[in-house]
mmCIF file of C-alpha atoms in Angstrom:
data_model
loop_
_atom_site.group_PDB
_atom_site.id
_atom_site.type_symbol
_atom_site.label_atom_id
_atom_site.label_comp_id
_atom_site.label_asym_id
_atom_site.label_seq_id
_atom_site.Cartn_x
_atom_site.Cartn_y
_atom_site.Cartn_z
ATOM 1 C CA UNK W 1 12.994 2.342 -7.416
ATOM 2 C CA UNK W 2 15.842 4.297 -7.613
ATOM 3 C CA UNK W 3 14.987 7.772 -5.484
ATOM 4 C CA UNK W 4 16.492 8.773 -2.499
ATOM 5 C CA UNK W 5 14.544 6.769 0.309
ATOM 6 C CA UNK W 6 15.373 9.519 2.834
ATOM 7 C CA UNK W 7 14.413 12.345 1.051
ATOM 8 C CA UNK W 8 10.728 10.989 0.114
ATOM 9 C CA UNK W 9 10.262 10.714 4.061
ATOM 10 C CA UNK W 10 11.686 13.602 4.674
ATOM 11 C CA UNK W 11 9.497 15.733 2.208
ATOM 12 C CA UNK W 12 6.630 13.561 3.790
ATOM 13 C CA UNK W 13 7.464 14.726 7.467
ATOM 14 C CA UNK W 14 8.437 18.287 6.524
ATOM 15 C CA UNK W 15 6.254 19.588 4.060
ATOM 16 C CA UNK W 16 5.041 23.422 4.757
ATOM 17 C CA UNK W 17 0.862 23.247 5.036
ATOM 18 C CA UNK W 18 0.732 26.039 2.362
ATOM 19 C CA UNK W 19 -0.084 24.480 -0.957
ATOM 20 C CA UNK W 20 -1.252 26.366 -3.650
ATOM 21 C CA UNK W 21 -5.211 25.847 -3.942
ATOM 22 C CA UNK W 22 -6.816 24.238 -7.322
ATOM 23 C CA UNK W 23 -8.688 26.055 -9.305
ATOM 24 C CA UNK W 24 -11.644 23.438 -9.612
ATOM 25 C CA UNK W 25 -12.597 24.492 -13.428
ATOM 26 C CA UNK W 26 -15.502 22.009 -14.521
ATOM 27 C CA UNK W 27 -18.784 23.575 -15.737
ATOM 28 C CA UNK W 28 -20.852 23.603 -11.986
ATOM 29 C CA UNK W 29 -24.038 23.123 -14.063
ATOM 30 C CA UNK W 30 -22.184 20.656 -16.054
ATOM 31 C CA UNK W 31 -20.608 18.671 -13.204
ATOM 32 C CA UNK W 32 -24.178 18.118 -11.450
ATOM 33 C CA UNK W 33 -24.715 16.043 -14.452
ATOM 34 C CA UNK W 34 -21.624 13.389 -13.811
ATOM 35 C CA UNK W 35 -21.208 10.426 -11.353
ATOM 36 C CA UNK W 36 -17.521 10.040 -10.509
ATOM 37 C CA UNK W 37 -17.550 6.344 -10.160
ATOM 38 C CA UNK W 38 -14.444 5.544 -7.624
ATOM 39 C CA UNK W 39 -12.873 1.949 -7.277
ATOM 40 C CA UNK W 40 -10.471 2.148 -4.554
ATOM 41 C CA UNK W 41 -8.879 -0.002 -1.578
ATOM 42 C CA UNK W 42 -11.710 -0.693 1.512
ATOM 43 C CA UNK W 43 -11.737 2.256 3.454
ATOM 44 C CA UNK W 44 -10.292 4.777 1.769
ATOM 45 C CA UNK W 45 -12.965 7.582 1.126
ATOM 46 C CA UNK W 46 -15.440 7.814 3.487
ATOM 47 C CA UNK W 47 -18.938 9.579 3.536
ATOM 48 C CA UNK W 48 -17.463 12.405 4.815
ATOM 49 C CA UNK W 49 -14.466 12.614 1.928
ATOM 50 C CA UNK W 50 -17.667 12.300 -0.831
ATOM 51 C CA UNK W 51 -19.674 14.826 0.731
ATOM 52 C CA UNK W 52 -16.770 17.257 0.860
ATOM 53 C CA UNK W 53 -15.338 16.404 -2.282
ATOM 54 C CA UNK W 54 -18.965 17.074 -3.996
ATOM 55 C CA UNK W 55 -19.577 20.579 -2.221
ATOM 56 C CA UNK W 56 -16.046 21.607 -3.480
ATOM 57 C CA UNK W 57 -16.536 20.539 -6.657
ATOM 58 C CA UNK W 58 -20.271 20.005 -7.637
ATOM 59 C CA UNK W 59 -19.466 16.461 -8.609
ATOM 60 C CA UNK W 60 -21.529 13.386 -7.248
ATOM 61 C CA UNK W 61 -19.386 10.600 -6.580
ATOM 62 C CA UNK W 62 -19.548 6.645 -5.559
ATOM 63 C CA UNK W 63 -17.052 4.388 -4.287
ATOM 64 C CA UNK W 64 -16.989 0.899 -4.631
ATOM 65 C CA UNK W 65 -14.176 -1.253 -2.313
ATOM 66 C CA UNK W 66 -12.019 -4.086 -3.161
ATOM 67 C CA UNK W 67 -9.762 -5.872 -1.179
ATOM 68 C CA UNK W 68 -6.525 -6.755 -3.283
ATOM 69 C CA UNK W 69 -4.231 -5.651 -6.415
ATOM 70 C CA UNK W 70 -5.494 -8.726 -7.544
ATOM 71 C CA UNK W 71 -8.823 -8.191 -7.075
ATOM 72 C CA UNK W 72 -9.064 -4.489 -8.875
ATOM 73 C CA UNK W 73 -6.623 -5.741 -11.687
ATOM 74 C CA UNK W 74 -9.234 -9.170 -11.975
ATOM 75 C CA UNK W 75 -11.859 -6.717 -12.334
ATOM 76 C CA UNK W 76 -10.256 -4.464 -14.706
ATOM 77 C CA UNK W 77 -9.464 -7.009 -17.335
ATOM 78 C CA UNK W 78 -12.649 -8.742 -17.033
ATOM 79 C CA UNK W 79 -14.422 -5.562 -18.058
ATOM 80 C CA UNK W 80 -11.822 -4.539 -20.461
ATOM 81 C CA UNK W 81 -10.822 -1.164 -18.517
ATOM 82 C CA UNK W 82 -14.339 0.002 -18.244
ATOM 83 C CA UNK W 83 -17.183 0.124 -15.096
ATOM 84 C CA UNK W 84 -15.303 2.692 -13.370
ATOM 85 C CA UNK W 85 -13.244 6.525 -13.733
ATOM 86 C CA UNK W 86 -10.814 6.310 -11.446
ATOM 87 C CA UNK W 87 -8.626 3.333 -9.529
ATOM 88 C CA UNK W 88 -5.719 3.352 -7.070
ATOM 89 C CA UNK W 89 -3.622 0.661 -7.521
ATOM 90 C CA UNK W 90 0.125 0.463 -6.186
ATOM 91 C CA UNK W 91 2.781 2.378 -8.245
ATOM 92 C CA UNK W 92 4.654 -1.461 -8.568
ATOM 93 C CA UNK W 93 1.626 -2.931 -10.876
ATOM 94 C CA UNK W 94 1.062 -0.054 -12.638
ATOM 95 C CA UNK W 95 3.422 -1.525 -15.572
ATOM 96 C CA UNK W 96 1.196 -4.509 -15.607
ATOM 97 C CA UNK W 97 -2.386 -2.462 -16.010
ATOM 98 C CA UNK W 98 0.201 -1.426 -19.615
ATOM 99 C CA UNK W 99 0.367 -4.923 -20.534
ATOM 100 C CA UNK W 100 -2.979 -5.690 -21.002
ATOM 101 C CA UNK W 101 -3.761 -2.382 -22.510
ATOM 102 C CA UNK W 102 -6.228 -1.173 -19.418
ATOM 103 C CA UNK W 103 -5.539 2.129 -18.514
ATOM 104 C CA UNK W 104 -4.337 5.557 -20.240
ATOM 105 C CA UNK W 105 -2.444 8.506 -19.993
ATOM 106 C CA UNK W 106 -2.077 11.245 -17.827
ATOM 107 C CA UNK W 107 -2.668 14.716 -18.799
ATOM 108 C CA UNK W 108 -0.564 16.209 -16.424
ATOM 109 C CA UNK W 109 -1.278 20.028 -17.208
ATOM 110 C CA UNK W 110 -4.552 19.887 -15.942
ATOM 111 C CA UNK W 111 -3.213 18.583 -12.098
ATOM 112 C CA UNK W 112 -1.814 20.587 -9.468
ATOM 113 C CA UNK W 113 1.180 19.222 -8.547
ATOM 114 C CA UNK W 114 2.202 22.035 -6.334
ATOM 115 C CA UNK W 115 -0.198 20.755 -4.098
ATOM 116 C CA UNK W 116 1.668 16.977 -3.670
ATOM 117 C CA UNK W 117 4.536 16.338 -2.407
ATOM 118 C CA UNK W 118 7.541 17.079 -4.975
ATOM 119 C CA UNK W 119 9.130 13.371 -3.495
ATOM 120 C CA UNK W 120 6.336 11.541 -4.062
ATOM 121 C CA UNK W 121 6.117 12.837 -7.782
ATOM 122 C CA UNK W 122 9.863 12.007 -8.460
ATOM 123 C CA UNK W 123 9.685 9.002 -6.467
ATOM 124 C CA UNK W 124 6.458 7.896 -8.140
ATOM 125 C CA UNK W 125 8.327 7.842 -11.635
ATOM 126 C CA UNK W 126 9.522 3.874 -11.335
ATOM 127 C CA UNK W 127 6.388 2.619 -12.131
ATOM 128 C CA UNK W 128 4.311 5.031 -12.795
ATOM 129 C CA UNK W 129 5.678 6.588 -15.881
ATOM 130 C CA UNK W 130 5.890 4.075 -18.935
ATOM 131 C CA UNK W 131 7.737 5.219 -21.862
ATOM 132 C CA UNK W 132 7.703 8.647 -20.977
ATOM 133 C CA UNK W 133 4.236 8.886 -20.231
ATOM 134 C CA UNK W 134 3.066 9.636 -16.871
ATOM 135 C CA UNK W 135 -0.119 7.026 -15.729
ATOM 136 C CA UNK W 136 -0.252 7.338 -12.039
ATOM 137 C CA UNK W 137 -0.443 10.458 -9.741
ATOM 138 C CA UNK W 138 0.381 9.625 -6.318
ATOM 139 C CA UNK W 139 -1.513 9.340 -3.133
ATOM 140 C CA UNK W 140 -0.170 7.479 -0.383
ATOM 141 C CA UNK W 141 2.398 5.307 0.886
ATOM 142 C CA UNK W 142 2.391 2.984 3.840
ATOM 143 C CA UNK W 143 4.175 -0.343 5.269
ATOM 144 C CA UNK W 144 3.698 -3.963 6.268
ATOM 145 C CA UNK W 145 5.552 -4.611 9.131
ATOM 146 C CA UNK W 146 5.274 -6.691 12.348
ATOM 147 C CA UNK W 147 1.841 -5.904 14.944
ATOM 148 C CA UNK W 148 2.076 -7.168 17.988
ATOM 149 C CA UNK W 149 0.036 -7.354 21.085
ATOM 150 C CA UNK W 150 2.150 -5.747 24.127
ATOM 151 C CA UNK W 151 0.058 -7.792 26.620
ATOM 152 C CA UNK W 152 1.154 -11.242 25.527
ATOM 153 C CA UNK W 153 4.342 -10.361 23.462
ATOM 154 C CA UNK W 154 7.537 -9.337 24.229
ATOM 155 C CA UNK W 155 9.841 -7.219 21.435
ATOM 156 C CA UNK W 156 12.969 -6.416 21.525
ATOM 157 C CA UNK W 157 12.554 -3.135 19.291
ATOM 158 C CA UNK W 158 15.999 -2.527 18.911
ATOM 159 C CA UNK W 159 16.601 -6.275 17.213
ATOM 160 C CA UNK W 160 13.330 -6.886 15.933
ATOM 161 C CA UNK W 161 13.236 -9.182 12.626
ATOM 162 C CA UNK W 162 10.956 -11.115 10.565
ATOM 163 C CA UNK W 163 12.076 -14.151 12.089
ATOM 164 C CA UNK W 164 10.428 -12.668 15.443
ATOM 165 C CA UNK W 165 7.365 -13.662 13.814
ATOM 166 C CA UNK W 166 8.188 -17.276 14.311
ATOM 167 C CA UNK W 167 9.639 -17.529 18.191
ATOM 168 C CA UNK W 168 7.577 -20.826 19.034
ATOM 169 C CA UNK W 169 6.567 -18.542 22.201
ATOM 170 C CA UNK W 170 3.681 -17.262 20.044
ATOM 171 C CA UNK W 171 2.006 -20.694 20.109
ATOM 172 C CA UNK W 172 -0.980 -20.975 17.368
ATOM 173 C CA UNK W 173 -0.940 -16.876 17.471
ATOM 174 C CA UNK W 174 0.568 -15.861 14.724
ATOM 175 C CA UNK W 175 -1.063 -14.072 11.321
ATOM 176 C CA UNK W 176 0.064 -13.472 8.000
ATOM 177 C CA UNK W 177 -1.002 -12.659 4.669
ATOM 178 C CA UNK W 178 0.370 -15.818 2.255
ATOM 179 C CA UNK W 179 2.575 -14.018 -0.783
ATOM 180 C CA UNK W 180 4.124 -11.482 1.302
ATOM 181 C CA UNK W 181 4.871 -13.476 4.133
ATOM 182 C CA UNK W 182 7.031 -15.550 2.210
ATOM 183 C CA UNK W 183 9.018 -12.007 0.932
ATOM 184 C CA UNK W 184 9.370 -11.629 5.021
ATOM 185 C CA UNK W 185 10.887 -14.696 5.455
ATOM 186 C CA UNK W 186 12.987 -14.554 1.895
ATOM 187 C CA UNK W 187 14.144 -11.114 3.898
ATOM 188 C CA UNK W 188 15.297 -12.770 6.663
ATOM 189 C CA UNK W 189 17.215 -15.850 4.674
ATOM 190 C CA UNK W 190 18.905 -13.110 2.868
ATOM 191 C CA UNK W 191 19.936 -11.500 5.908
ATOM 192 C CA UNK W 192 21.824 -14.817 6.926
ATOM 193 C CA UNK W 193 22.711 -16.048 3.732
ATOM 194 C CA UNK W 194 20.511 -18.676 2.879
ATOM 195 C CA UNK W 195 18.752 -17.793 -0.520
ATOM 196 C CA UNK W 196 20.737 -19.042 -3.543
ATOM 197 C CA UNK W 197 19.894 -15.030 -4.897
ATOM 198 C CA UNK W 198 19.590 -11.931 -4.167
ATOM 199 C CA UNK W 199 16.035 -11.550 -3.559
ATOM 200 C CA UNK W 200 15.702 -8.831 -5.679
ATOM 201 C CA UNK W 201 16.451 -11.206 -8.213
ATOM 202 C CA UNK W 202 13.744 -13.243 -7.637
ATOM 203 C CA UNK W 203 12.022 -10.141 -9.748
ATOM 204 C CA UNK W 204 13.814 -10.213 -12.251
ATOM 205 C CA UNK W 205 14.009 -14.034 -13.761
ATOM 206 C CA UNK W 206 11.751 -16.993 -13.119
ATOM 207 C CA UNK W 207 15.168 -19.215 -12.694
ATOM 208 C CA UNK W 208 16.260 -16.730 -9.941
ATOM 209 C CA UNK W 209 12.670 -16.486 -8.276
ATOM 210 C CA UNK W 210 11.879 -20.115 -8.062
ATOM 211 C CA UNK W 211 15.231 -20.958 -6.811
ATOM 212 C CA UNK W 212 14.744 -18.713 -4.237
ATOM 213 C CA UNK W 213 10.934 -19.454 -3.328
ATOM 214 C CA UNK W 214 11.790 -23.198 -2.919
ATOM 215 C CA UNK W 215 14.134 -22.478 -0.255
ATOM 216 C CA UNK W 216 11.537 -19.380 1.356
ATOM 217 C CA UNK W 217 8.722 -22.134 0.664
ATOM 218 C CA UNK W 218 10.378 -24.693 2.902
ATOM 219 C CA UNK W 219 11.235 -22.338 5.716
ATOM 220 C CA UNK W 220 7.697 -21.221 6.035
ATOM 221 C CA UNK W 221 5.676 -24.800 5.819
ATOM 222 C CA UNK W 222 8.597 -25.542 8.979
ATOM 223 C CA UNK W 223 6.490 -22.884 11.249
ATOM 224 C CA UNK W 224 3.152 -23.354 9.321
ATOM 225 C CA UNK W 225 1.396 -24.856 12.703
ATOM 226 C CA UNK W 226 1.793 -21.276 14.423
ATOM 227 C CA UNK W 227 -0.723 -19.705 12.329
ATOM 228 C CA UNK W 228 -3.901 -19.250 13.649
ATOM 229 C CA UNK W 229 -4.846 -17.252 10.323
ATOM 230 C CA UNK W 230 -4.177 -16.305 6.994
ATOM 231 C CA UNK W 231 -5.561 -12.812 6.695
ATOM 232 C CA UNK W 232 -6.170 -11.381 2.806
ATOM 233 C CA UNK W 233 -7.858 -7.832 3.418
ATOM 234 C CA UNK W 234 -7.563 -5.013 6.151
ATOM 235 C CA UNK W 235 -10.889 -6.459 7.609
ATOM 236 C CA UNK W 236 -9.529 -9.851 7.942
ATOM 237 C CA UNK W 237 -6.039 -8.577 9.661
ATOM 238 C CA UNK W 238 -7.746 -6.675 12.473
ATOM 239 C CA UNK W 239 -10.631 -9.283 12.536
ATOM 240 C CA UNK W 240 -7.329 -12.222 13.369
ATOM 241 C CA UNK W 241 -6.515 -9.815 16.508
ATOM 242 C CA UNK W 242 -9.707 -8.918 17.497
ATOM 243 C CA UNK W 243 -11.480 -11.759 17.650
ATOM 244 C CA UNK W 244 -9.610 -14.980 16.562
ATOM 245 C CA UNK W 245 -6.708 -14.975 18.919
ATOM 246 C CA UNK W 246 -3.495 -13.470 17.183
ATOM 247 C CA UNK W 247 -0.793 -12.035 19.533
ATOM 248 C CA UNK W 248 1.640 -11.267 16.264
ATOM 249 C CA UNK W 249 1.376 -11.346 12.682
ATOM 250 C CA UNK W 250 2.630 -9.352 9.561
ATOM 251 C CA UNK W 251 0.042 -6.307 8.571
ATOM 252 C CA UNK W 252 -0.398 -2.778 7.258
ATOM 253 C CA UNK W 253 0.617 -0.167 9.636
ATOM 254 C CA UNK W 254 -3.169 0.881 8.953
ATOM 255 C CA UNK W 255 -4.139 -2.565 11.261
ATOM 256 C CA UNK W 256 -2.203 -1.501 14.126
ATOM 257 C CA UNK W 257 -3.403 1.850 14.047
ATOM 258 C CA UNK W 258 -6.906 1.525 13.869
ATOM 259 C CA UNK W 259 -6.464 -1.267 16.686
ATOM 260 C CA UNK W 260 -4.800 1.369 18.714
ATOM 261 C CA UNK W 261 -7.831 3.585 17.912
ATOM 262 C CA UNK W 262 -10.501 0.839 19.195
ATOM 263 C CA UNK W 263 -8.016 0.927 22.534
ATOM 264 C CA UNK W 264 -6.011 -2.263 22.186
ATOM 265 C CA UNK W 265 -2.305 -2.515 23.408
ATOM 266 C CA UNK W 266 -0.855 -3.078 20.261
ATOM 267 C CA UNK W 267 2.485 -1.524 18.497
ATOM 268 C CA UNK W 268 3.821 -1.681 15.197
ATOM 269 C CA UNK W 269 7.599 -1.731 14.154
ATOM 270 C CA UNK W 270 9.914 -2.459 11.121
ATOM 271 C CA UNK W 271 12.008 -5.272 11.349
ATOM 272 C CA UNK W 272 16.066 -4.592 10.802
ATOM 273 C CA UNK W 273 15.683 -6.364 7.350
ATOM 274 C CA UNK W 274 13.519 -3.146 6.421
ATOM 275 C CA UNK W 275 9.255 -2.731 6.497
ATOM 276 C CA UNK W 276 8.064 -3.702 3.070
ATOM 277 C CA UNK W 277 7.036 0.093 1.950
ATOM 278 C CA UNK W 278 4.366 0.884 -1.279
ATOM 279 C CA UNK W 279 3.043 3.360 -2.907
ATOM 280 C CA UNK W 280 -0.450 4.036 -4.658
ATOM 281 C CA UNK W 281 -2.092 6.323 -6.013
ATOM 282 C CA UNK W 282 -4.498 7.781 -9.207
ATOM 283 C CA UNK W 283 -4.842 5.797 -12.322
ATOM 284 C CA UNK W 284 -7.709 6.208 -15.071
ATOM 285 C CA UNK W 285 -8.840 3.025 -16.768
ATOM 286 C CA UNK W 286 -9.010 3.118 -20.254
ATOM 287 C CA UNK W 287 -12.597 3.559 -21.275
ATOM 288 C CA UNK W 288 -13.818 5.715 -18.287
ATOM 289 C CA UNK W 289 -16.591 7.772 -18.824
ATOM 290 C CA UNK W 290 -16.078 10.893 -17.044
ATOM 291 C CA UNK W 291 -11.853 11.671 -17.067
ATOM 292 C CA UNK W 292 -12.343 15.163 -16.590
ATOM 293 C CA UNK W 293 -13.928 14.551 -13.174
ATOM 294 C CA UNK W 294 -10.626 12.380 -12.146
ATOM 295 C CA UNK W 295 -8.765 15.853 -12.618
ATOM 296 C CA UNK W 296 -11.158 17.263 -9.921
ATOM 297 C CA UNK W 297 -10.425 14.613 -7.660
ATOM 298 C CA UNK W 298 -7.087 14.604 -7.795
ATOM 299 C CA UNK W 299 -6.720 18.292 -7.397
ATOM 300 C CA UNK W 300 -9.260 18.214 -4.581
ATOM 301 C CA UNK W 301 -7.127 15.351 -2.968
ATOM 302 C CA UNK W 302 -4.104 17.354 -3.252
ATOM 303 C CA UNK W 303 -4.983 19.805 -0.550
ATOM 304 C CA UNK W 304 -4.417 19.758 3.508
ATOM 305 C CA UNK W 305 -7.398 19.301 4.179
ATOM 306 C CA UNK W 306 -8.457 16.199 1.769
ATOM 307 C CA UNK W 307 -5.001 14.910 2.823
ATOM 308 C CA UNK W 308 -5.658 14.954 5.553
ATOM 309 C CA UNK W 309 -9.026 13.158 6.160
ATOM 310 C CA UNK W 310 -7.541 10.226 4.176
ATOM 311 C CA UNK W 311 -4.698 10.086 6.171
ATOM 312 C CA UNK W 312 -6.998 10.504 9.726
ATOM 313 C CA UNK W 313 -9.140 7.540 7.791
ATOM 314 C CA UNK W 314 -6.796 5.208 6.608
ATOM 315 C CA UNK W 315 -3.286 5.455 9.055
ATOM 316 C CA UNK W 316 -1.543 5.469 5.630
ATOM 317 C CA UNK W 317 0.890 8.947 5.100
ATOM 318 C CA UNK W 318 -0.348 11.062 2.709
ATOM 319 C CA UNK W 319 1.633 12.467 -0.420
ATOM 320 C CA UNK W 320 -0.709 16.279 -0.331
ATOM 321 C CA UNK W 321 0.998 18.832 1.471
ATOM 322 C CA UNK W 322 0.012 20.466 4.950
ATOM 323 C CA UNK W 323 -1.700 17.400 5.367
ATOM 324 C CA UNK W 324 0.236 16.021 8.230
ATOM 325 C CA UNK W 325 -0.188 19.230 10.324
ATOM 326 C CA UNK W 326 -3.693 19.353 10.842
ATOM 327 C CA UNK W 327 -3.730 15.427 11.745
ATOM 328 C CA UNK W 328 -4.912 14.790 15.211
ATOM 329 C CA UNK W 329 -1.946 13.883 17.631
ATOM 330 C CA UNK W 330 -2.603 10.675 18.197
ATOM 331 C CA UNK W 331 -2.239 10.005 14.278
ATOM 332 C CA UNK W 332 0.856 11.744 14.518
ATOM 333 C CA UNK W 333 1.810 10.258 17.600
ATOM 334 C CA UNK W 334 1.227 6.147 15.976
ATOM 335 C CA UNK W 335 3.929 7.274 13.171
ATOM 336 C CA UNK W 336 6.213 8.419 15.606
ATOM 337 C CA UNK W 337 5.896 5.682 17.644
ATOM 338 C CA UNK W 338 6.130 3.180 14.797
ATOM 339 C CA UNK W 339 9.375 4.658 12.651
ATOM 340 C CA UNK W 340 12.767 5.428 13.813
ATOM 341 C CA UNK W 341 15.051 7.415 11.698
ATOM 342 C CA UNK W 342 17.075 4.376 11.235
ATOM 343 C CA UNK W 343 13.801 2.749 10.112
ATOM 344 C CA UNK W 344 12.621 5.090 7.833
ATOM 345 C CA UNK W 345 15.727 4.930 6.362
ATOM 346 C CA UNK W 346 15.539 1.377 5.430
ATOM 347 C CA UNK W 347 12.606 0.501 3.687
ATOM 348 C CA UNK W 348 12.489 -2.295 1.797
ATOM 349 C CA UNK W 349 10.343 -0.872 -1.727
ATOM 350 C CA UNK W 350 8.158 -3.648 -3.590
ATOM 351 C CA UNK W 351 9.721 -3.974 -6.995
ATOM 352 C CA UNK W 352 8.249 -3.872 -9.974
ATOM 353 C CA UNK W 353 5.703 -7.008 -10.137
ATOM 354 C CA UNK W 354 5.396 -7.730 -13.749
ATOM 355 C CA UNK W 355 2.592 -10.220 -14.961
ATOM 356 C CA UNK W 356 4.981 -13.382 -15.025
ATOM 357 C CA UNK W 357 6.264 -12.841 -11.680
ATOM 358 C CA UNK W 358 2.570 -12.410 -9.880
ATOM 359 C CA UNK W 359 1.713 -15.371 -11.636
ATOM 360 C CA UNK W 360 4.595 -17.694 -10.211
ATOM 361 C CA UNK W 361 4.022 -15.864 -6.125
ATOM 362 C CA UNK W 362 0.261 -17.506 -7.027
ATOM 363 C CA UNK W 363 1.446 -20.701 -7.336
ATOM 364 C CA UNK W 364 4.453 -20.566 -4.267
ATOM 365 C CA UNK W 365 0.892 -19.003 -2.176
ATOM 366 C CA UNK W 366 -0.877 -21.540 -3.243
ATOM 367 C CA UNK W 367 1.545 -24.006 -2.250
ATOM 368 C CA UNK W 368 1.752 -22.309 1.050
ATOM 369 C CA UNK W 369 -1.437 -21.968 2.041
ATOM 370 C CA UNK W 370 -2.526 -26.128 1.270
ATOM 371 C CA UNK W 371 0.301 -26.896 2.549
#
């Protein structure tokens, strides 16, 4: 992406809590009639969210989880862009929903974009706008980083890299999640000279990418005996802590922080080769049934207070305005203890994953994880 890093997270942090308030214009009587059907990431609207989006709007809504990009975009194509209204997939695959002719247009007159952040809408462009069409209105961004238990780890924050992950200290206590573990460790080969490429490259031609994910390949089946679990979903990273023995692994910030919420000593911190940062956001498939209801949604989202109770669910950072100001402190107080300046200025944004290039980190995770 090519938007100022530092002034998306500083629009995030400093954002006023006075947004300008949708005008929710659906037929009522009309609206009682539709089911918003909503296919978004595990977690991410609770009962609460539906029952307040409803008596704002006079929409009935359902939400179905998944797991993965892979998993919605699987689902997608299998059903040709139908079964649901709305899905949130990250800004980086958005190109790829294009490809196979699954999703539509935007009509952005009918959103209120004075109620999201004016960074997130710029910096939502790579990706989300295709050929001067706009397909994706944003929702959230968030990290994968390094977790680490504070009882049986010890980080030096100031030096902390993805090699960390691998001090044979750990023992069998280390988790991961397969394809962008090996982007951790391509990261820190980078840092010391070791890939053939740039990684970015690696995005950008199969020659470049395989070169590099032999070498990143090798370097990870050397420490493979450390893991005591692949995790694939947010369930499965906080169930490797939790119950299965991890002291350290590579998660979501959202792991850590609802860890911290069930009372466990655990921090979260970007390593100096930069936290892997992503966006997501809106998207309508092609054949949904009931578009006009997205509009509500997002417009509904795009207030403090909606912001807000995604944000208070998920740990992610919310792109709606105000809504970081009426977050309870110790949300607040997770990000602050999680991001320096110096680390928020050095995120390390997913590229564009084109079809081609999720189909060869398949194979190199596949390789990895039979290894």
């Amino acid at each position: 992406m090519s938007f100022t890093r530092r002034r998306f997270l500083k629009g995030t942090l400093a954002a006023g809590a006075v947004a300008t308030v949708p005008s929710f214009y659906i037929n009522k009587v009309l609206a009682q009639e539709q089911t918003l059907r909503i296919y978004a990431w595990a977690g991410y609207f609770t009962d609460e969210m539906l029952a307040d989006f409803t008596e704002k709007t006079g929409i009935r809504a359902t939400f179905t989880p998944y797991g993965t990009n892979d998993e919605l975009m699987n689902s997608l194509r299998a059903a040709d862009g139908s079964g649901f209204d709305v899905i949130m997939p990250t800004v980086d695959r958005v190109p790829g929903y294009l490809d196979y002719d699954l999703v539509q247009p935007l009509d952005e007159s009918r959103i209120n974009w004075d109620g999201a952040l004016e960074s997130a809408i710029e910096g939502s462009r790579v990706g989300g706008v295709v050929n001067g069409q706009r397909y994706f209105a944003p929702s959230d961004w968030g990290t994968e980083a390094i977790t680490w238990h504070r009882r049986f780890v010890d980080i030096d924050r100031a030096n902390l890299s993805y090699a960390d992950l691998w001090n044979p200290e750990h023992g069998q206590g280390v988790t991961v999640r397969g394809h962008s573990a090996l982007v951790g460790i391509g990261l820190w080969l980078e840092r010391e000279g070791r890939l053939p490429y740039p990684l970015l490259d690696s995005y950008k031609s199969e020659e470049a990418m395989r070169a590099n994910f032999d070498v990143i390949l090798e370097e990870a089946v050397k420490h493979k005996q450390m893991l005591v679990q692949f995790w694939n979903t947010e369930n499965e990273a906080q169930a490797a802590f939790r119950t299965n023995g991890a002291v350290i692994g590579q998660t979501w910030d959202s792991t850590a922080f609802r860890l911290r919420q069930e009372g466990e000593d655990i921090a979260y911190g970007a390593p100096k080769e930069g936290a892997m940062a992503w966006m997501e956001g809106f998207v309508i498939p092609k054949n949904a049934q009931n578009p006009d209801a997205v509009y509500e949604l997002i417009n509904w989202y795009y207030t403090p207070e909606a912001g807000a109770m995604f944000a208070e669910a998920t740990g992610y950072n919310s792109t709606s305005k105000g809504a970081t100001e009426l977050l309870p402190e110790e949300t607040r107080q997770f990000f602050t203890d999680s991001y320096t300046d110096e680390d928020l200025a050095n995120l390390w944004w997913w590229p564009i994953q084109e079809p081609w290039y999720v189909a060869l980190r398949n194979e190199y995770q596949d390789r990895y994880l039979s290894a």
